[in-house]
PDB file of C-alpha atoms in Angstrom:
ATOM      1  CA  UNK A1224    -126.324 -76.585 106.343  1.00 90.00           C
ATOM      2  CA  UNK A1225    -124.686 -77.802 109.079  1.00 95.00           C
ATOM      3  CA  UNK A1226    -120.531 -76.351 109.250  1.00 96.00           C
ATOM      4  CA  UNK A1227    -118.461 -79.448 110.839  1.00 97.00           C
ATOM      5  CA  UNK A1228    -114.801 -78.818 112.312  1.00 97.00           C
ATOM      6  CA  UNK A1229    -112.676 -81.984 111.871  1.00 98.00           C
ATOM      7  CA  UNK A1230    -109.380 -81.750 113.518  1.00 96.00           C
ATOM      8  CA  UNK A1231    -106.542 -83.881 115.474  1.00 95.00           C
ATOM      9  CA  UNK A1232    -103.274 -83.812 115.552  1.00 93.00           C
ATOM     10  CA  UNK A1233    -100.164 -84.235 113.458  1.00 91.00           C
ATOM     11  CA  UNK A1234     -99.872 -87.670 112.337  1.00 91.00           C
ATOM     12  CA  UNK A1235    -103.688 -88.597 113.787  1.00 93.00           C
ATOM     13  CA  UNK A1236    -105.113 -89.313 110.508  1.00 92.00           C
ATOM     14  CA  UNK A1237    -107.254 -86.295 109.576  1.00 94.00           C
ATOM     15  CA  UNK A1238    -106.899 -86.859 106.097  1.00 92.00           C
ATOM     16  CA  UNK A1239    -107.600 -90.521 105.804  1.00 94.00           C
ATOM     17  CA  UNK A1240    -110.973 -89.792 107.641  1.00 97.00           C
ATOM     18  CA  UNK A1241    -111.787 -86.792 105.585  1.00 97.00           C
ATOM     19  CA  UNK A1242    -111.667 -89.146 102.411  1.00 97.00           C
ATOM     20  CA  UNK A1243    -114.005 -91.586 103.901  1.00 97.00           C
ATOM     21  CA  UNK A1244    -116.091 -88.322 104.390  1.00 97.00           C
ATOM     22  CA  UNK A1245    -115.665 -87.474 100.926  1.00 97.00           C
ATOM     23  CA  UNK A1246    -117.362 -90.804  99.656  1.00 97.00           C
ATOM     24  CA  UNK A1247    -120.116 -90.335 101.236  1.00 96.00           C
ATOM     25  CA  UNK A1248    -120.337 -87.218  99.299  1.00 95.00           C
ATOM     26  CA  UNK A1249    -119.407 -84.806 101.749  1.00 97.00           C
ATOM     27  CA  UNK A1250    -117.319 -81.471 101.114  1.00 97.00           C
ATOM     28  CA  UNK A1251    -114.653 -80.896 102.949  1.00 97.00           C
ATOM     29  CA  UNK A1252    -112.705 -77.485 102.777  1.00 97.00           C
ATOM     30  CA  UNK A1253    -108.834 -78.215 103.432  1.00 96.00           C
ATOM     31  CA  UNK A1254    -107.829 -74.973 105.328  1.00 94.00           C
ATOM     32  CA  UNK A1255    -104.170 -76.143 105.453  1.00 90.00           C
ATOM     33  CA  UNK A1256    -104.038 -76.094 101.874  1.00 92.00           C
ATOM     34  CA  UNK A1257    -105.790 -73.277 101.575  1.00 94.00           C
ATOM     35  CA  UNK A1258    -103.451 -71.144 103.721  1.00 92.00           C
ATOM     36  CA  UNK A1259     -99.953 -72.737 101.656  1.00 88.00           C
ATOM     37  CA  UNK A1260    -101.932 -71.497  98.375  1.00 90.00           C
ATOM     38  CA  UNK A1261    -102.136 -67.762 100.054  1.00 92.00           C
ATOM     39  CA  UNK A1262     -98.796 -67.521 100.857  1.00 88.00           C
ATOM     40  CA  UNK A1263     -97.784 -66.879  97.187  1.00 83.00           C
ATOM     41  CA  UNK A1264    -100.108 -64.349  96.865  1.00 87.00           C
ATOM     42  CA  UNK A1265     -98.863 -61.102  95.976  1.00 87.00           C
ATOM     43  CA  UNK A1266    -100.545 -59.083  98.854  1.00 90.00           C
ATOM     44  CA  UNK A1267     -99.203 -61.997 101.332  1.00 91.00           C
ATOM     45  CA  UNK A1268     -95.832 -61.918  99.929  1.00 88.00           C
ATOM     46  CA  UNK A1269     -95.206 -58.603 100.394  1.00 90.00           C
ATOM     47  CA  UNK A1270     -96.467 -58.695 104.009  1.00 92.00           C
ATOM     48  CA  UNK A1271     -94.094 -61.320 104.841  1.00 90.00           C
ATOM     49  CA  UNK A1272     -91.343 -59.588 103.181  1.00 88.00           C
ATOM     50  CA  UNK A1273     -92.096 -56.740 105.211  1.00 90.00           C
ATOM     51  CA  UNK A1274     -91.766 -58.412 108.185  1.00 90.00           C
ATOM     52  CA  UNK A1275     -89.149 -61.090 108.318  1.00 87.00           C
ATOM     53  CA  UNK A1276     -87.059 -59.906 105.226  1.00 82.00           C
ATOM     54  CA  UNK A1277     -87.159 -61.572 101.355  1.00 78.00           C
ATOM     55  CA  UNK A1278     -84.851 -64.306 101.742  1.00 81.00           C
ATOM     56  CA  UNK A1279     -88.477 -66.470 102.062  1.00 84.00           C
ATOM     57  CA  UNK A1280     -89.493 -66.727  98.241  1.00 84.00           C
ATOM     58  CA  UNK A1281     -86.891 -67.682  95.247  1.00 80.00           C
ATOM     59  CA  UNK A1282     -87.005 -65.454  92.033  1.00 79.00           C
ATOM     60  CA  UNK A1283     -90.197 -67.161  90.997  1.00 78.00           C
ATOM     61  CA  UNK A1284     -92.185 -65.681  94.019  1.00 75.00           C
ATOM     62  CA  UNK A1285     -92.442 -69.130  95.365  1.00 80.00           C
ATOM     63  CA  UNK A1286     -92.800 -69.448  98.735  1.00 84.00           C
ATOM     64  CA  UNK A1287     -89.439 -71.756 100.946  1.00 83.00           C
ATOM     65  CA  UNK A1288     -91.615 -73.445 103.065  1.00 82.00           C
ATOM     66  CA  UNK A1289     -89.123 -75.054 105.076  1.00 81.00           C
ATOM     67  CA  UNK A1290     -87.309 -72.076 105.664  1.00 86.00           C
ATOM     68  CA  UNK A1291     -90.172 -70.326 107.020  1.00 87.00           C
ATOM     69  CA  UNK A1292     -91.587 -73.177 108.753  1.00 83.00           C
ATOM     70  CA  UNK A1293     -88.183 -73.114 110.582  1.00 83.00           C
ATOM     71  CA  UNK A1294     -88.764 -69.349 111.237  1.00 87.00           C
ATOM     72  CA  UNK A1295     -92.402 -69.447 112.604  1.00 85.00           C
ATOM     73  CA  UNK A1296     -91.894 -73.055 114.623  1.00 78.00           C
ATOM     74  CA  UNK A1297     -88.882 -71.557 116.737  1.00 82.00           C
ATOM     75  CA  UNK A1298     -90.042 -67.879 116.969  1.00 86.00           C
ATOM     76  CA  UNK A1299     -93.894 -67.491 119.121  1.00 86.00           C
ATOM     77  CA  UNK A1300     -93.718 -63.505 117.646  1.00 91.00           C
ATOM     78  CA  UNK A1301     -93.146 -64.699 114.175  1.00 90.00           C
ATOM     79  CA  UNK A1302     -96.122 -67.654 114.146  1.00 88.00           C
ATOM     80  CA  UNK A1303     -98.795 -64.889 115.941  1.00 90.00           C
ATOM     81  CA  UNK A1304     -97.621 -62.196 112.848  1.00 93.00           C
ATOM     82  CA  UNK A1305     -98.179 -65.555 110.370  1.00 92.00           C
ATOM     83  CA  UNK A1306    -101.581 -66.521 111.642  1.00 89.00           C
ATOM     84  CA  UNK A1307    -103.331 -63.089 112.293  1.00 92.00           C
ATOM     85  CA  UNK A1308    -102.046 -63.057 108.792  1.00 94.00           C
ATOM     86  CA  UNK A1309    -103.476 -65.706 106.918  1.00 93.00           C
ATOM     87  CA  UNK A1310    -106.367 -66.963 109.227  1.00 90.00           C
ATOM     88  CA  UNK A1311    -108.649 -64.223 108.378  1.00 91.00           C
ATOM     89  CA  UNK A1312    -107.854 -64.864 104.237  1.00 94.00           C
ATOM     90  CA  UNK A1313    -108.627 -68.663 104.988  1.00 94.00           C
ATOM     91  CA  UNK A1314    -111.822 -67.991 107.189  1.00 91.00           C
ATOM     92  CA  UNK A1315    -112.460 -65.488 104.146  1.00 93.00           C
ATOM     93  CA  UNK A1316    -112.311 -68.243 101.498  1.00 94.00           C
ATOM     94  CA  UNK A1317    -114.155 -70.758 103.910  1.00 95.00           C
ATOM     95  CA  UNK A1318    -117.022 -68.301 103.981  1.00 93.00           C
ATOM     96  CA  UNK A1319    -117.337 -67.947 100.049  1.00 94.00           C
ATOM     97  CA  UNK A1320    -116.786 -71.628  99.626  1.00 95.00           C
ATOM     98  CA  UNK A1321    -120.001 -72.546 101.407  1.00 95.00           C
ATOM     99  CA  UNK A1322    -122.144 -70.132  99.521  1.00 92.00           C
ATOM    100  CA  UNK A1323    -122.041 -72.568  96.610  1.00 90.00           C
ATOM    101  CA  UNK A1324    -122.763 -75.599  98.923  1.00 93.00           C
ATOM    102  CA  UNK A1325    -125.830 -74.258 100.887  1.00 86.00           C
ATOM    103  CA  UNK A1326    -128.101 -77.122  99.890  1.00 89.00           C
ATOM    104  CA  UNK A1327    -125.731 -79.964 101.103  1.00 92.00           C
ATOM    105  CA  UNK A1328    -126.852 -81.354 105.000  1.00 94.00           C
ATOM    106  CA  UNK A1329    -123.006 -80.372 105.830  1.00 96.00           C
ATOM    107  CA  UNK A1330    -119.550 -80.091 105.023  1.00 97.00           C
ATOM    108  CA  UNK A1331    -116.062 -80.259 106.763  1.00 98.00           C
ATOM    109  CA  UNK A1332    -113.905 -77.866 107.695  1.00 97.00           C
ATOM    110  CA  UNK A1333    -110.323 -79.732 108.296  1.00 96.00           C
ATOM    111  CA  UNK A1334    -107.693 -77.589 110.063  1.00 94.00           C
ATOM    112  CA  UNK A1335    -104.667 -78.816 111.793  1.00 88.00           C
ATOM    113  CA  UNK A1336    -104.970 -76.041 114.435  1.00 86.00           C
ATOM    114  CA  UNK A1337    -108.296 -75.373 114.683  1.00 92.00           C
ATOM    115  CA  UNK A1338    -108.742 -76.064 118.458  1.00 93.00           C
ATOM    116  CA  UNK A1339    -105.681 -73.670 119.360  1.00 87.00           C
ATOM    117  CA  UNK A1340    -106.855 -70.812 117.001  1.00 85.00           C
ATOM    118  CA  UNK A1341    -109.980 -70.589 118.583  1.00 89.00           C
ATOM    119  CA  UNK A1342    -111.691 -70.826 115.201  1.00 90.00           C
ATOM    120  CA  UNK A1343    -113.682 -74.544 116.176  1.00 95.00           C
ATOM    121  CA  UNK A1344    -116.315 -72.147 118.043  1.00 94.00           C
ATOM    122  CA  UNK A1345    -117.605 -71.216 114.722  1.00 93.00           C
ATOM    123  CA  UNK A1346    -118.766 -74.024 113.699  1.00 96.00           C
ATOM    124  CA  UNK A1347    -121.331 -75.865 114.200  1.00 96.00           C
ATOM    125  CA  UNK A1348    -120.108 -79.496 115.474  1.00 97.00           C
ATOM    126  CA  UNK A1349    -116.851 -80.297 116.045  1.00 98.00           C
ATOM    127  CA  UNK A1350    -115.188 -84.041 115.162  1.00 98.00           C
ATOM    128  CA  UNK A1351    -111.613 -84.722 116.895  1.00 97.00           C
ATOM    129  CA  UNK A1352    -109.243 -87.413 115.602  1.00 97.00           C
ATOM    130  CA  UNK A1353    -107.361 -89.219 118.544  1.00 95.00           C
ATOM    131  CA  UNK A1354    -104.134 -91.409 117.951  1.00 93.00           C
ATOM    132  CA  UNK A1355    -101.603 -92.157 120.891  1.00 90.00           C
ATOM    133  CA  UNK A1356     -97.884 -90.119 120.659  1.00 90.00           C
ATOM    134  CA  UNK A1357     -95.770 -92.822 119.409  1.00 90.00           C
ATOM    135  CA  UNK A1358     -98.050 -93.933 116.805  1.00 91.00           C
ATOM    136  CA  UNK A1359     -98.604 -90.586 115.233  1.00 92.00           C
ATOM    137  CA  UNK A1360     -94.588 -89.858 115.273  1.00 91.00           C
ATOM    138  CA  UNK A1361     -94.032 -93.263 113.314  1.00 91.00           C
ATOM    139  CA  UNK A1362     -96.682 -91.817 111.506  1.00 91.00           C
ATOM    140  CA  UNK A1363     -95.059 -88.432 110.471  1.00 90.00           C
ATOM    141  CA  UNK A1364     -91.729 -89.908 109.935  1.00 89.00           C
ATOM    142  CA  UNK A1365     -92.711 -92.553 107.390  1.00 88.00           C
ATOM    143  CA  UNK A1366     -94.353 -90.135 105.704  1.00 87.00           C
ATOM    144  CA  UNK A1367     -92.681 -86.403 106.396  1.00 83.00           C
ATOM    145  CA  UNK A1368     -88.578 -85.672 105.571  1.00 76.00           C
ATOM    146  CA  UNK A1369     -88.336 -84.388 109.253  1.00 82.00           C
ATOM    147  CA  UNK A1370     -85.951 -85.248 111.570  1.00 85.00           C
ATOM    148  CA  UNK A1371     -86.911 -86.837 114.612  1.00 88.00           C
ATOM    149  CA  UNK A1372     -86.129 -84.015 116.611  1.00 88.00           C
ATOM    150  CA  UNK A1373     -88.273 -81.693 113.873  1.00 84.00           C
ATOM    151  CA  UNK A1374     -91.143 -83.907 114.906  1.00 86.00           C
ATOM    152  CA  UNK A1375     -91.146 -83.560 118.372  1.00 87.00           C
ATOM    153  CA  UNK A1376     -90.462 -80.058 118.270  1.00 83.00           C
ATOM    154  CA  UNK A1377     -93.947 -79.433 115.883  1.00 81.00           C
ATOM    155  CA  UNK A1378     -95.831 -81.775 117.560  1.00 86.00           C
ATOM    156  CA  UNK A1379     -94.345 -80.076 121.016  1.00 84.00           C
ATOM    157  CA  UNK A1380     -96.438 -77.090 119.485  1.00 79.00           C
ATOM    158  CA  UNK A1381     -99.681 -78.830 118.997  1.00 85.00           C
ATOM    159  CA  UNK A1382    -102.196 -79.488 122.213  1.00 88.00           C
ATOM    160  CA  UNK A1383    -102.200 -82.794 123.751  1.00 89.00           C
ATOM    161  CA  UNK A1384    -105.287 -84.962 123.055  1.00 90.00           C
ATOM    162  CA  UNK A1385    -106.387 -84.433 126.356  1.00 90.00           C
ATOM    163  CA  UNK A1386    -106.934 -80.830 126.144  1.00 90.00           C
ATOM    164  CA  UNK A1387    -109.175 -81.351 123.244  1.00 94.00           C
ATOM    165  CA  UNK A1388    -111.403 -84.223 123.081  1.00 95.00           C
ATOM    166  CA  UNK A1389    -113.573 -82.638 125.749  1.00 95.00           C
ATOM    167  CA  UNK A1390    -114.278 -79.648 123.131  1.00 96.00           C
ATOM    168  CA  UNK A1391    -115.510 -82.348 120.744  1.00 97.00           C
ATOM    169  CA  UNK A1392    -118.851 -83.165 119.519  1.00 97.00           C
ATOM    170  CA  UNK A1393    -117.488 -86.568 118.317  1.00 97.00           C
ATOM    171  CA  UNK A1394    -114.100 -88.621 118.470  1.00 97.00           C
ATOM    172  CA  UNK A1395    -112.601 -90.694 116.032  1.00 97.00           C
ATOM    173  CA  UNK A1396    -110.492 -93.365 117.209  1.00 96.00           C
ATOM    174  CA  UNK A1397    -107.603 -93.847 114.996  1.00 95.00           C
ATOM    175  CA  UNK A1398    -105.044 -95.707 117.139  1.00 91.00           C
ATOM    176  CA  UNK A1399    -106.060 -99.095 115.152  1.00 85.00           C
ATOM    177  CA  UNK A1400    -108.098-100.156 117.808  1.00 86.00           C
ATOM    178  CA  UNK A1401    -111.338 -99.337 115.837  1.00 90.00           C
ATOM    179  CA  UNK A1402    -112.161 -99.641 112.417  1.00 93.00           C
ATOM    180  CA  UNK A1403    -112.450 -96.092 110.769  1.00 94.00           C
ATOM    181  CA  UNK A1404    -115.435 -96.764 108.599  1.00 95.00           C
ATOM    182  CA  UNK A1405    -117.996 -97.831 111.032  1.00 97.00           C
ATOM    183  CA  UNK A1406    -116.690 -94.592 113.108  1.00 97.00           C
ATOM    184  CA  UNK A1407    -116.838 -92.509 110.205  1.00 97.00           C
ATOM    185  CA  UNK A1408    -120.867 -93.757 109.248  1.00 97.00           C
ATOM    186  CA  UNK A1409    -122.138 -93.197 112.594  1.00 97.00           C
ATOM    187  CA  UNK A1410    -120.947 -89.799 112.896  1.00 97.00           C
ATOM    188  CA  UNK A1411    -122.466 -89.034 109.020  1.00 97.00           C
ATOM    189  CA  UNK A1412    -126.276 -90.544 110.110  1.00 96.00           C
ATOM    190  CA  UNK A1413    -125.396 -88.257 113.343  1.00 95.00           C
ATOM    191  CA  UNK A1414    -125.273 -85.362 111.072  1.00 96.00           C
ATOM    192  CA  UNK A1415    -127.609 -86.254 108.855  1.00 94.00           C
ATOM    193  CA  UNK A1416    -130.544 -86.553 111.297  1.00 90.00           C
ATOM    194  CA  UNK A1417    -129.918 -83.365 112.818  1.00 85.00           C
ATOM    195  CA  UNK A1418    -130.061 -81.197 109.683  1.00 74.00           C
ATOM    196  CA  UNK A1419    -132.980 -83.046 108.808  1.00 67.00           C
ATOM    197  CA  UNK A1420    -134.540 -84.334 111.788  1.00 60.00           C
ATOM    198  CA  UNK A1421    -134.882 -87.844 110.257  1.00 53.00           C
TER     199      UNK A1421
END
């Protein structure tokens, strides 16, 4: 089984190309999703509460996300403690996800950062989703309650497309230039024929 990266950034389209991925059958492990899940988990929790203080969970336990979003997007000390936190969990979870998927040709692995973590050189292949700056901000903000200058500031955070697509095994253009699907089947035969040489 082949392990396939698939990232790009905010606003690129990651998503909409995973499900395309999906109906062809393919598994894809959201890592982003994954992480948000950990943070209410006790062991997490109390980390966190360690370290930045428990004005970051309500009386349920439940994780502000905005709040520490806020925290971890303005403060470089406070994202490092977040990710050495929960990376290893996620990578953790990846690893026992696959077990039960061994016999498929490949899956995804969809990460928003997964280029800046350094975590892309396990895997196998890696797929980057391109789409210009302006287009992925109108992107964000028709579909995100950010402000405009929330956007730029997390997408200030994020690599530039540049720095990236050279790491890539295959690019997806998503600035509605190309159609997705045609994109989306080459890379899949790609795939295919290299786990199975056919």
């Amino acid at each position: 089984m082949i392990r396939v990266g698939i990232t790009g950034n905010m606003g690129s389209g990651k998503s909409l190309v995973c499900s395309i991925f999906e109906k062809l059958g393919i598994s894809v492990f959201q890592a982003d999703k994954v992480a948000a899940a950990l943070y209410n988990k006790a062991e997490v929790r109390i980390k966190l509460e360690r370290q930045f203080g428990n004005g970051f969970f309500d009386e349920k336990g439940m994780l502000n996300k905005v709040k520490l979003a806020e925290k971890i997007f303005s403060d470089q000390e406070a994202l490092r403690f977040v990710e050495e936190l929960i990376h290893p969990l996620v990578r953790q979870s990846f690893s026992e996800w696959t077990e039960a998927l061994s016999n498929n040709p490949y899956v995804l692995y969809e990460a928003a950062i997964l280029i800046e973590t350094g975590h892309y050189k396990l895997m196998d292949k890696l797929i980057y989703v391109a789409a210009n700056e302006e287009l992925r901000f109108e992107r964000i903000r028709e579909r995100d309650s950010f402000s405009p200058n929330q956007i730029r500031n997390r997408m200030s955070k994020q690599w530039p497309d540049e720095q990236k697509i050279h790491l890539a095994d295959f690019v997806i253009n998503n600035n509605q230039e190309l159609l997705l699907i045609p994109q989306v089947l080459d890379i899949h035969q790609n795939l295919i024929k290299s786990n199975t040489g056919y």
